[in-house]
Short mmCIF file of C-alpha atoms in Angstrom, two decimals:
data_model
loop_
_atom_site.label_atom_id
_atom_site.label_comp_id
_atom_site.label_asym_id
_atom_site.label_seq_id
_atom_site.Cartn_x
_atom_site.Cartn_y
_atom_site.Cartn_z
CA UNK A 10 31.40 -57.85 20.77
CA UNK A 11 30.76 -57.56 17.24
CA UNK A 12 28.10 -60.81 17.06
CA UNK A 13 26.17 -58.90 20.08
CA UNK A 14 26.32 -55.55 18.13
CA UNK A 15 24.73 -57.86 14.62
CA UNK A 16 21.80 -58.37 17.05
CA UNK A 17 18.78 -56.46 17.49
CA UNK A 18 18.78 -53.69 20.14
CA UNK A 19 16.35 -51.52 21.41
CA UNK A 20 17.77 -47.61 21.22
CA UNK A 21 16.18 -44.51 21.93
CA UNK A 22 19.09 -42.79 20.50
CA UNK A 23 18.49 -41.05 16.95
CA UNK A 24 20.39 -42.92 13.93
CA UNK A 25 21.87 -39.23 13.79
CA UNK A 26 23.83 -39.85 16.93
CA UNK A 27 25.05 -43.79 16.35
CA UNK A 28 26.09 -43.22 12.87
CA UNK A 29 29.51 -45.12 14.02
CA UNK A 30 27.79 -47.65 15.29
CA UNK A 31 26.02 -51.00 13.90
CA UNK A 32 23.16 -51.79 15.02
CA UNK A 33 20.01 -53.11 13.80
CA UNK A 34 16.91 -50.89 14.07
CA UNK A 35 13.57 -52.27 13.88
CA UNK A 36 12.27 -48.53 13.76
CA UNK A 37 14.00 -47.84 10.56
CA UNK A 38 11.63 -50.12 8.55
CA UNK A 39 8.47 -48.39 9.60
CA UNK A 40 6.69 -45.21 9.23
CA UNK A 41 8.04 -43.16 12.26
CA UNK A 42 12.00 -43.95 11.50
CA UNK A 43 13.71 -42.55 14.27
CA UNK A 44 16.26 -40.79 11.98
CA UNK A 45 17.06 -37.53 13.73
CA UNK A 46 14.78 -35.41 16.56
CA UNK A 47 13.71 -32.16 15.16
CA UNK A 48 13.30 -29.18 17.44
CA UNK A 49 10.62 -28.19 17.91
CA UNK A 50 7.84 -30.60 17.18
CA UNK A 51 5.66 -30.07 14.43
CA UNK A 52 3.07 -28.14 15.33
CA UNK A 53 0.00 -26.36 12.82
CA UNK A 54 0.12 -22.59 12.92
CA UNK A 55 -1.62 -19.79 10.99
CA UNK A 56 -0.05 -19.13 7.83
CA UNK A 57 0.23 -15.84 5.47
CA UNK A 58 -2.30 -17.66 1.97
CA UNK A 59 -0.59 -16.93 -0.91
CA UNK A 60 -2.28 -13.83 -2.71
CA UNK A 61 -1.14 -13.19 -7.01
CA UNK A 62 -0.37 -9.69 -7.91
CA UNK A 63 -2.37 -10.31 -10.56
CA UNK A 64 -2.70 -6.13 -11.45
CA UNK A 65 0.96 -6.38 -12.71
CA UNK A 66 -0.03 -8.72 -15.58
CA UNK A 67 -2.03 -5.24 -17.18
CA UNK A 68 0.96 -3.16 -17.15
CA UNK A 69 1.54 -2.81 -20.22
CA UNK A 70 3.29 -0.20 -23.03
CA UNK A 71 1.00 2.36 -25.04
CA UNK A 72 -0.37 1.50 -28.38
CA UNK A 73 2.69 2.43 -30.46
CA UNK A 74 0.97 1.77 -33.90
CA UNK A 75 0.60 5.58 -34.93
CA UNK A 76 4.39 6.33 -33.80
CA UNK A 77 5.78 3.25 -35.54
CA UNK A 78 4.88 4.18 -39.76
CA UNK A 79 6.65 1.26 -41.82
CA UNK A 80 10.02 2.71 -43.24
CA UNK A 81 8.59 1.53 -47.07
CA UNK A 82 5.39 3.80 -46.83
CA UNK A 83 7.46 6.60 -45.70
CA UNK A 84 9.66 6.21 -48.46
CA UNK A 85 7.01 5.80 -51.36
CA UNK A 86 5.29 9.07 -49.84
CA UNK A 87 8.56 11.48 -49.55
CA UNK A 88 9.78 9.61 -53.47
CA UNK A 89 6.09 9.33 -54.43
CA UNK B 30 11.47 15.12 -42.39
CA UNK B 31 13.09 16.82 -40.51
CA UNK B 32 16.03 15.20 -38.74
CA UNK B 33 14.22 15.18 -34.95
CA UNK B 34 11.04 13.73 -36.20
CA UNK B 35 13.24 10.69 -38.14
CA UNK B 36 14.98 10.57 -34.24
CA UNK B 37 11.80 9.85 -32.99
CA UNK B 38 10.53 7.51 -35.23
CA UNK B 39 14.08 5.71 -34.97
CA UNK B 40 13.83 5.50 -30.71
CA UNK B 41 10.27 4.40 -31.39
CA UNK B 42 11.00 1.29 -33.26
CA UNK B 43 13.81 0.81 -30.55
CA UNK B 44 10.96 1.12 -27.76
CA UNK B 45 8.60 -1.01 -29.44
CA UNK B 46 11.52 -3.82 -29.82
CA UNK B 47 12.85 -4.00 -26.45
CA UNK B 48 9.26 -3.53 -24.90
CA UNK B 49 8.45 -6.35 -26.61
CA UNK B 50 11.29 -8.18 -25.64
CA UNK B 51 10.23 -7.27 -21.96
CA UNK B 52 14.24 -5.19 -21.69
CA UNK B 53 12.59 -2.18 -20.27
CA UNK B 54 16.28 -0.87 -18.91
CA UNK B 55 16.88 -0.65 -23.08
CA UNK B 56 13.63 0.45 -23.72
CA UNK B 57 13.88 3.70 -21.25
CA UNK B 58 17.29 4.52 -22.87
CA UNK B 59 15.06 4.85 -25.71
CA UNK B 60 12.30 6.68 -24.78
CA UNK B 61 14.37 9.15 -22.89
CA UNK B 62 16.21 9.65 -26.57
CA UNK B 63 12.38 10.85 -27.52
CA UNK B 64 12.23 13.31 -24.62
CA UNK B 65 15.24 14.51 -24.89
CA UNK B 66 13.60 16.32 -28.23
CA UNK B 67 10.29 15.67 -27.67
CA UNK B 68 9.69 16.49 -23.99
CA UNK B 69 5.92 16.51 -24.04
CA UNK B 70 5.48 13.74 -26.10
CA UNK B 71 2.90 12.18 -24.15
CA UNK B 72 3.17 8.55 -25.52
CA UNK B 73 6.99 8.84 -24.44
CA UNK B 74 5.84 10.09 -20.90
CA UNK B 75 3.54 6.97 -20.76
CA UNK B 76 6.02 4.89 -22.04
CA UNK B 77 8.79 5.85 -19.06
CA UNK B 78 6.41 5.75 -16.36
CA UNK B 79 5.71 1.77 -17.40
CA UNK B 80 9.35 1.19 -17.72
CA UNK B 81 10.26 2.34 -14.67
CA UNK B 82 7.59 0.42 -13.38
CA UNK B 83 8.49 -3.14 -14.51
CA UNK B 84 12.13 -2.04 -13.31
CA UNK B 85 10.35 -2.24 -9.77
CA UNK B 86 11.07 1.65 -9.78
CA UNK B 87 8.03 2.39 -7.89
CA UNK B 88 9.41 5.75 -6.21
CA UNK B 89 10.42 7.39 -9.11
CA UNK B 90 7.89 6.38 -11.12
CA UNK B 91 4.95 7.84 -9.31
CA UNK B 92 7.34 10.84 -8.94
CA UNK B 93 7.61 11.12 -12.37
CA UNK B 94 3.55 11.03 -12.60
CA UNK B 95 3.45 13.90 -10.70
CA UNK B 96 5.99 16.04 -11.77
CA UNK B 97 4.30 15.22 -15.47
CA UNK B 98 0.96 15.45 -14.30
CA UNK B 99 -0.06 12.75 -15.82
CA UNK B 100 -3.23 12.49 -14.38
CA UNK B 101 -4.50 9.92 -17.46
CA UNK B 102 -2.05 7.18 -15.97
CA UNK B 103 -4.69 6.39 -12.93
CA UNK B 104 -3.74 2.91 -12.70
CA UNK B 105 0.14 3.13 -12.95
CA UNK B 106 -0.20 5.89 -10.49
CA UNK B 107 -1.96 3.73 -8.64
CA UNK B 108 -0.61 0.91 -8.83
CA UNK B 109 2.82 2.70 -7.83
CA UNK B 110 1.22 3.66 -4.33
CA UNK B 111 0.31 -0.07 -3.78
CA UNK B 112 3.69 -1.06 -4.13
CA UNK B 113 4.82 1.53 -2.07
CA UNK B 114 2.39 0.32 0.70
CA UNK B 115 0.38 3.29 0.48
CA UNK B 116 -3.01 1.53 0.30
CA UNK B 117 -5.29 4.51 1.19
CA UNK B 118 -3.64 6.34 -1.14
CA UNK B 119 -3.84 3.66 -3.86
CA UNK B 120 -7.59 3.72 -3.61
CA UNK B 121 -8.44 7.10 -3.50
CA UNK B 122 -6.42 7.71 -6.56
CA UNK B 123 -8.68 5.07 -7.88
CA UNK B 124 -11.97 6.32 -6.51
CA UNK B 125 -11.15 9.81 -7.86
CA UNK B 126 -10.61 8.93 -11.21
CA UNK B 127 -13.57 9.94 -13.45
CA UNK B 128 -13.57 6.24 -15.09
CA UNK B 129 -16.71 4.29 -13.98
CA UNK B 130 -17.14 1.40 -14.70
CA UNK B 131 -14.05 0.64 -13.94
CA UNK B 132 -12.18 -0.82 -16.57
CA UNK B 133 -10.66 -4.44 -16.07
CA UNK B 134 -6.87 -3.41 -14.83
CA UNK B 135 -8.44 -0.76 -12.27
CA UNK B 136 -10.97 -3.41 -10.57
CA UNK B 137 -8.12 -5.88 -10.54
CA UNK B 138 -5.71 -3.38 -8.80
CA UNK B 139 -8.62 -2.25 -6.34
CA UNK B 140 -9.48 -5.63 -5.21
CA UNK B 141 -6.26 -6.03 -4.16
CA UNK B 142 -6.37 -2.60 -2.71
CA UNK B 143 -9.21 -3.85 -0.02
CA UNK B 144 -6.69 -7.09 0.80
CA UNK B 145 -4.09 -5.27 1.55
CA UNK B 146 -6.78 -2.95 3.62
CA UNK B 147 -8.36 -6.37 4.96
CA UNK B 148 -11.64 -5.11 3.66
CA UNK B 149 -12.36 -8.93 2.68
CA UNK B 150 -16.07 -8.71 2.11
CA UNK B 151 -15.75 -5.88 -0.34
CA UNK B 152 -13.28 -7.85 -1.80
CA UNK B 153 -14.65 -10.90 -1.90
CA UNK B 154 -17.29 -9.61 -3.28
CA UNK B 155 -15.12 -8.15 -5.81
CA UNK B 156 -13.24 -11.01 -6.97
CA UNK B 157 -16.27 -13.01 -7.48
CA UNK B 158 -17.54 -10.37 -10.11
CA UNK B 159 -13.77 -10.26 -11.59
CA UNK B 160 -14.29 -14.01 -11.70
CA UNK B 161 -17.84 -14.42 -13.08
CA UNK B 162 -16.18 -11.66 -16.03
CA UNK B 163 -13.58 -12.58 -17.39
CA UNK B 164 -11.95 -15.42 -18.73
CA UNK B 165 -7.96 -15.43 -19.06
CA UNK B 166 -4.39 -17.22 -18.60
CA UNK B 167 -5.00 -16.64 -14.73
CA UNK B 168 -7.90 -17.84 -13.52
CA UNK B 169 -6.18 -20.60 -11.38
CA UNK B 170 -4.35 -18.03 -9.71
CA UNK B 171 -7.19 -15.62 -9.31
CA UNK B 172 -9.17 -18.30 -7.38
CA UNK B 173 -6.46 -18.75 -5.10
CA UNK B 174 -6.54 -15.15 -4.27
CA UNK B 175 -10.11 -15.74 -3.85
CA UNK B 176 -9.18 -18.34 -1.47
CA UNK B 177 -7.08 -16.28 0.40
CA UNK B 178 -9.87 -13.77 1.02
CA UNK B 179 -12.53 -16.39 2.68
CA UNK B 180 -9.16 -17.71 4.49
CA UNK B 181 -8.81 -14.31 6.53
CA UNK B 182 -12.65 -13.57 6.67
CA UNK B 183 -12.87 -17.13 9.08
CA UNK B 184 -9.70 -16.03 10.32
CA UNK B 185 -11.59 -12.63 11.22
CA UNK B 186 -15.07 -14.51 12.41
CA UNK B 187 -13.16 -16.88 15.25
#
């Protein structure tokens, strides 16, 4: 049993559902390995294009320049 | 000074820092230590509205526009009603502002206005002038939305 299994055999059976089995499968060396049937088939449909919120990149904080006076030119002025 | 002005010039260095440093949950703490004495303090009331913003706290933001009637803060208002899917909204807030031409975060926010609104050829139109002026870190991703415009218009012509 075990010298017939070694041998070559067609299957139309998914590796997926012969994992306990040996067998030799031509397919599995090519381009279409039949590895395990996805449902459903591939198929093209309409996607949603990715689109940037690019508007978010300009919210930004206020100008805090006139707010932030260095705590060394305050002192000088109230000492000075 | 007084003690309140040296509180405000204190949470002001604290706003600055953690704005910065993008923690805008610290940074409101902050600026709501500035309106807490300073209630009218319009750079604070600026300052919030952005906050709450980048904390995705669209709702209360625009709220908080209102109630403040800030009506400088066209594009945070805005851009506030675009998150909110409020699209009609979000452009006539635009279109009634006074400031024409519009400056560079106001046509960005509008273009994307008229995608949301499928206007496509307005905003292709739109996004090739955004394109043709100005150059920064996200042209790649500008052209992709420029993509995704002349996607839907063949969509549209079929």
């Amino acid at each position: 049993d075990a010298s017939s299994n070694a041998k070559a055999q067609k299957t139309t059976k998914p590796l997926y559902e012969r994992l306990s089995q040996y067998k030799e499968d031509q397919s599995l060396h090519t381009k279409t390995p039949n590895v395990f049937k996805l449902t459903p088939d591939m198929e093209p449909i309409p996607c949603k294009p990715l689109f940037f919120d690019l508007a978010m990149n300009y919210l930004e904080l206020p100008s805090l320049e006139d707010k932030l006076e260095s705590p060394g030119k305050k002192g000088a002025s109230i000492t000075g | 000074t007084n003690p309140k002005e040296a509180q405000i010039k204190s949470a002001y260095a604290d706003v600055n820092k953690y704005g910065n440093n993008r923690e805008y949950d610290k940074a409101i703490k902050a600026v709501n230590r500035i309106l807490g004495v300073a209630p009218d303090d319009q750079t604070a009331l600026h300052c919030k509205v952005v906050c709450l913003v980048q904390l995705s706290k669209f709702e209360e933001a625009h709220k908080f526009i209102e109630k403040n009637r800030l009506t400088s803060l066209i594009f945070e208002k805005s851009y506030c009603e675009y998150r909110l899917n409020r699209q009609q909204q979000a452009l006539k807030t635009i279109d009634d502002g006074i400031v024409q031409p519009l400056p560079p975060n106001l046509k960005e926010l509008r273009t994307q206005i008229l995608y949301r609104l499928e206007r496509y050829e307005e905003c292709l139109d739109s996004y090739k002038d955004i394109i043709k002026n100005t150059s920064d870190e996200y042209e790649d991703e500008r052209r992709t939305n420029l993509s995704a415009v002349a996607a839907n218009l063949a969509v549209d012509k079929n």
